[in-house]
mmCIF file of C-alpha atoms and ligand atoms in Angstrom:
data_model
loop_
_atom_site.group_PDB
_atom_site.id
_atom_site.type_symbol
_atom_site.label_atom_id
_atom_site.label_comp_id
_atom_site.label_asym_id
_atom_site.label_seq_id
_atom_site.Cartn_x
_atom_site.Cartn_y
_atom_site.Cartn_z
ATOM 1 C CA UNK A 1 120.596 126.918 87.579
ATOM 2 C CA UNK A 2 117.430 125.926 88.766
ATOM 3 C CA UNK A 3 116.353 123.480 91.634
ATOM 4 C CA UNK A 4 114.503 120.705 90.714
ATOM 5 C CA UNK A 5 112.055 119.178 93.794
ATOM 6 C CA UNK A 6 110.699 115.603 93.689
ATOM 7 C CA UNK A 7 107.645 114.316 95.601
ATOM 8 C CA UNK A 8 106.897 110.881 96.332
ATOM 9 C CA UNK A 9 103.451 109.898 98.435
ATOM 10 C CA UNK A 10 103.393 106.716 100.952
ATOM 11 C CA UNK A 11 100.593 105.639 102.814
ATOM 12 C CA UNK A 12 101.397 104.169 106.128
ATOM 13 C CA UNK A 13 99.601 101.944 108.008
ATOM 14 C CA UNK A 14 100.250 100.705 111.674
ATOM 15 C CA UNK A 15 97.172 97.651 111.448
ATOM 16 C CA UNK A 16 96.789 95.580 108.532
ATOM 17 C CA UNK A 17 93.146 95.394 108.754
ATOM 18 C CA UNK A 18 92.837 99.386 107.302
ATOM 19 C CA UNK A 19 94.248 97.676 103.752
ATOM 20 C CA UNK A 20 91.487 96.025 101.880
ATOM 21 C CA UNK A 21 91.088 91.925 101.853
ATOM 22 C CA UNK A 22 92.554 91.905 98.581
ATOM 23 C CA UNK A 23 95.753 93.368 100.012
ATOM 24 C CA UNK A 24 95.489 91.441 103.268
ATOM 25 C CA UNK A 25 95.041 88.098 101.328
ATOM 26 C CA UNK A 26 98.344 89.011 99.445
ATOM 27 C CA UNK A 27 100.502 90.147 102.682
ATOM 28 C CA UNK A 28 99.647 86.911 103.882
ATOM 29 C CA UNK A 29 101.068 84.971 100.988
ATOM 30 C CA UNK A 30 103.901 87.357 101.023
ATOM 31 C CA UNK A 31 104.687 86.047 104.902
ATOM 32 C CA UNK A 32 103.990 82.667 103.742
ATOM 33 C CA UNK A 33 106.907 82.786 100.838
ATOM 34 C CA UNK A 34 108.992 83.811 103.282
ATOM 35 C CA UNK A 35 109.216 80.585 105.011
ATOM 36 C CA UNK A 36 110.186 78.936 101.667
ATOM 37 C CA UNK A 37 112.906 81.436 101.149
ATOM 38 C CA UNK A 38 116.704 80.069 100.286
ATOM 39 C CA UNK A 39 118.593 82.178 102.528
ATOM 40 C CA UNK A 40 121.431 80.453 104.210
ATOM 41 C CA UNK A 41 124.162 82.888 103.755
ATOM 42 C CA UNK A 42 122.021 86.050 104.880
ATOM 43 C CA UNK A 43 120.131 84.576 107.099
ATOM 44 C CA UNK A 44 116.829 87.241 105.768
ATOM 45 C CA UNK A 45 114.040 85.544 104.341
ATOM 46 C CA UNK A 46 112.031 88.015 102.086
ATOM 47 C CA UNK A 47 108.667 86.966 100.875
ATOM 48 C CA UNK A 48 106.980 88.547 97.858
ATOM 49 C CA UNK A 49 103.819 88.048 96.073
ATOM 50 C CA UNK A 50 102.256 89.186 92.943
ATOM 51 C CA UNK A 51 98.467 89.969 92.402
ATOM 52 C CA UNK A 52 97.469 89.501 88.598
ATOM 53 C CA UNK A 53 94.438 90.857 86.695
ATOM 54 C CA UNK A 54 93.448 87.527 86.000
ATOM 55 C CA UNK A 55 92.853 86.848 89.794
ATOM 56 C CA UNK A 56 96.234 84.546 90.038
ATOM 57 C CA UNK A 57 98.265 85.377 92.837
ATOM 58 C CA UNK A 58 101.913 84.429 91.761
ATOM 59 C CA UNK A 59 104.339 83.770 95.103
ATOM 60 C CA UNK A 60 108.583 84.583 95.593
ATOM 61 C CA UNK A 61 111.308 84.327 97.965
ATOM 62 C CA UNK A 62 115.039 85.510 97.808
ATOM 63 C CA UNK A 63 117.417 82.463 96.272
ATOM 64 C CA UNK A 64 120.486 82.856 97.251
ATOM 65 C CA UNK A 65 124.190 80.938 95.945
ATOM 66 C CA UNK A 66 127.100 80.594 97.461
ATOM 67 C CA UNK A 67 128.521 82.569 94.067
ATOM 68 C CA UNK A 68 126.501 85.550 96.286
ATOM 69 C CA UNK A 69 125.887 87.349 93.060
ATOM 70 C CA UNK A 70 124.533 84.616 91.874
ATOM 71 C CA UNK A 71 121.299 84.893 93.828
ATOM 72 C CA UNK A 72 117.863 86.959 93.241
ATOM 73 C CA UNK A 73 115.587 88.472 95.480
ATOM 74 C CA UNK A 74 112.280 87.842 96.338
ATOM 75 C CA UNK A 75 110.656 90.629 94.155
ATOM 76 C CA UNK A 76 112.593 89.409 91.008
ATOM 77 C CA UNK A 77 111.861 85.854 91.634
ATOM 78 C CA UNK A 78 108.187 86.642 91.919
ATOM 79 C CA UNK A 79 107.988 89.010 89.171
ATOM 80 C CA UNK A 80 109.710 87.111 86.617
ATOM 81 C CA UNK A 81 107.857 84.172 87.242
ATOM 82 C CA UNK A 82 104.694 85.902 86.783
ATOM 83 C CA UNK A 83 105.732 87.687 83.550
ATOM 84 C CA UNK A 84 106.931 84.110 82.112
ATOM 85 C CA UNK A 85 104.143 82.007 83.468
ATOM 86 C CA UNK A 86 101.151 84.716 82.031
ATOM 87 C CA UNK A 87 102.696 87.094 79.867
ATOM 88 C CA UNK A 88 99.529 89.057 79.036
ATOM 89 C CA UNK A 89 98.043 89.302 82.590
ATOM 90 C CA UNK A 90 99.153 92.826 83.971
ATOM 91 C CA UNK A 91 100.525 92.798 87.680
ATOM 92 C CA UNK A 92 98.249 94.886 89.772
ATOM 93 C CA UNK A 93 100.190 94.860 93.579
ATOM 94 C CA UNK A 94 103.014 93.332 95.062
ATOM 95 C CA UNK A 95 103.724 92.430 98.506
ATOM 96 C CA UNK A 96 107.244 92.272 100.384
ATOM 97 C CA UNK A 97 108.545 91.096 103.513
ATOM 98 C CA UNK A 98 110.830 89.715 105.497
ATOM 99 C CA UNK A 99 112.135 87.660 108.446
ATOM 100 C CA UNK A 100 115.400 87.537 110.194
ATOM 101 C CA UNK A 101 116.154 85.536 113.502
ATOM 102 C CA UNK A 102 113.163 84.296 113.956
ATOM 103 C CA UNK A 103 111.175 87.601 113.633
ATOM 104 C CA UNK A 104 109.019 89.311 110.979
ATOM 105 C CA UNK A 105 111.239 92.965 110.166
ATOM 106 C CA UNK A 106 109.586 95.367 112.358
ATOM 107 C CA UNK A 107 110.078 97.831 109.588
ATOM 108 C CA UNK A 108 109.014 97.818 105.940
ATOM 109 C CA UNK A 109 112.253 96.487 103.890
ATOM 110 C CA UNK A 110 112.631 98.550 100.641
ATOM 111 C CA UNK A 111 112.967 97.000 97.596
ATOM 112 C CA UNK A 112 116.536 97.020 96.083
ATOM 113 C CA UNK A 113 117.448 99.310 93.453
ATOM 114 C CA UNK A 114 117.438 96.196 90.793
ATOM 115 C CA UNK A 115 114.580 95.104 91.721
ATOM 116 C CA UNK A 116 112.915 98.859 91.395
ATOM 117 C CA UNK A 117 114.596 98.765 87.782
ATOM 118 C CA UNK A 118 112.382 94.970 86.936
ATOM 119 C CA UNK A 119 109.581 96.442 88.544
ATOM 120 C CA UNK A 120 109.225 99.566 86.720
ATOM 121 C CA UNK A 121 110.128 97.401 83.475
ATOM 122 C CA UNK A 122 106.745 95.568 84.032
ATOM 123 C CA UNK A 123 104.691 98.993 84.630
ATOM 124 C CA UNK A 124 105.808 100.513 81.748
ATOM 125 C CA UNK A 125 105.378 97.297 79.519
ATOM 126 C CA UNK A 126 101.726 97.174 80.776
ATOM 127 C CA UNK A 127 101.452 101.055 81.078
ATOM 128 C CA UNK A 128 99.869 100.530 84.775
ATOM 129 C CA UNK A 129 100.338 101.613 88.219
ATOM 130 C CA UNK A 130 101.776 98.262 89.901
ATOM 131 C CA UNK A 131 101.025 99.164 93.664
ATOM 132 C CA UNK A 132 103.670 98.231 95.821
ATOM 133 C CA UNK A 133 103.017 97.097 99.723
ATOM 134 C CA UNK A 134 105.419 96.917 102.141
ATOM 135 C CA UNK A 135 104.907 94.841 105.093
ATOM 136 C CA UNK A 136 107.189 95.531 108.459
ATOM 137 C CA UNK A 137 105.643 94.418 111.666
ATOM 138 C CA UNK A 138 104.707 97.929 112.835
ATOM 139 C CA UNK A 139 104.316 99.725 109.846
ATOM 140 C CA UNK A 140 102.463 98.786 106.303
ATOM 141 C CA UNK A 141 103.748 101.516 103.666
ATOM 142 C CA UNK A 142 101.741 101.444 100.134
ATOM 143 C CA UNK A 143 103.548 103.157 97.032
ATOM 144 C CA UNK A 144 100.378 103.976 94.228
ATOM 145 C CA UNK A 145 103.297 102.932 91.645
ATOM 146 C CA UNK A 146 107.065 101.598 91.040
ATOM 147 C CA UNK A 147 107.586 105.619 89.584
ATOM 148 C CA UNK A 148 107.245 106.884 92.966
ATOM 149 C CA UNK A 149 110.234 104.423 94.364
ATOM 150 C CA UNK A 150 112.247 105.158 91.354
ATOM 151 C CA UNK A 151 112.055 108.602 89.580
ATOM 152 C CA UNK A 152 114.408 109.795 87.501
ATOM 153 C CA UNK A 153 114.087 106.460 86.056
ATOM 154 C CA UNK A 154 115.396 104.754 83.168
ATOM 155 C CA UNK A 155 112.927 103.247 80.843
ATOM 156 C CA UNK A 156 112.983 101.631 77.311
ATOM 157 C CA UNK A 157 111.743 105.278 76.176
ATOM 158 C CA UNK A 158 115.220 106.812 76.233
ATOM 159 C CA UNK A 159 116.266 103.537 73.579
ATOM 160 C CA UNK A 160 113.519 104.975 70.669
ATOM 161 C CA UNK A 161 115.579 107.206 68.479
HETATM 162 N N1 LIG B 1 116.682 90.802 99.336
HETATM 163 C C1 LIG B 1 115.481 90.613 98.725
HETATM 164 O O1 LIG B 1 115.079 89.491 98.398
HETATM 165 N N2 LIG B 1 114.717 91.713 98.500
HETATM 166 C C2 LIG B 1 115.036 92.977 98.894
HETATM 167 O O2 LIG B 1 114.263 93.893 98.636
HETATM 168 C C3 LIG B 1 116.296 93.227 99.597
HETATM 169 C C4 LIG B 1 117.217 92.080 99.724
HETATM 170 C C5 LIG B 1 117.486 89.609 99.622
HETATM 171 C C6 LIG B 1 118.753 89.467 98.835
HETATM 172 C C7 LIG B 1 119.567 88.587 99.757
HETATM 173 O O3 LIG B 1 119.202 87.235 99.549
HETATM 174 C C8 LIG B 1 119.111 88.979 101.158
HETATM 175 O O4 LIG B 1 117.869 89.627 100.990
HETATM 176 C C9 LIG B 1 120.087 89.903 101.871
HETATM 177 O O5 LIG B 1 120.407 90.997 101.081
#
């Protein structure tokens, strides 16, 4: 038997002005989505938005359903829209957030473990980093890539024969 260690790196941030414009400009559509969210069962609005390599920034909230399965979050929302609306441009970052009671989270929210499964989908499809940022009220934690949220992963590499 041997152990195996993982590492995973985060950079965290206490002021949003230490992350470039770039990543400021997108945190700030991320907030924005929020408000826009369809939430009435959770009551947690979570923005997301999507920075392409053609410059587009692609925006997504949670959607929720009363079948609660039903619903998506933000991430998903945002990602598959960008992947259907410009197939060839390759997703660079994605923002997150979220807002409950009135209130920005204090604290980064991590993305679900679905939603790490479509993002790491769209990383390996472009065979990119996509960065991730997540935006709490005190804290701003950047992942370099989906990998580091998800290792161990499963990826279409394991369906080649
Ligand atoms: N949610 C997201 O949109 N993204 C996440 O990363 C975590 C959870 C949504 C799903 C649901 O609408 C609400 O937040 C509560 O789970």
């Amino acid at each position: 038997m041997k152990e195996v260690e993982l590492k995973i790196s985060i950079q965290e941030y206490d002021n949003v002005n230490e992350l470039s414009n770039d990543d400021q400009v997108l945190i700030e559509r991320a907030k924005r989505n929020v408000e826009t969210a369809y939430s009435p069962y959770s009551h947690f609005g979570v923005g997301a938005a999507v920075l392409l390599d053609n410059g587009e920034i692609i925006d997504g909230n949670n959607q929720e359903n009363a079948a609660y399965p039903s619903g998506l979050c933000a991430e998903r929302v945002a990602m598959f829209y960008a992947n259907s609306k410009y197939p060839k441009a390759k997703p660079l970052t994605i923002a997150v957030t979220a807002k409950t009671k009135g209130h920005f989270v204090a604290n980064p929210i991590p993305p679900c473990g679905s939603c790490r499964q479509v993002l790491l989908e769209t990383e390996s499809r472009f065979k990119s980093d996509l960065r991730i940022i997540l935006v709490g009220e005190n804290k701003i934690q950047v992942l370099k890539n989906v990998k580091s949220l998800l290792p161990l992963s499963f990826d279409g590499g394991f369906l080649k024969v």
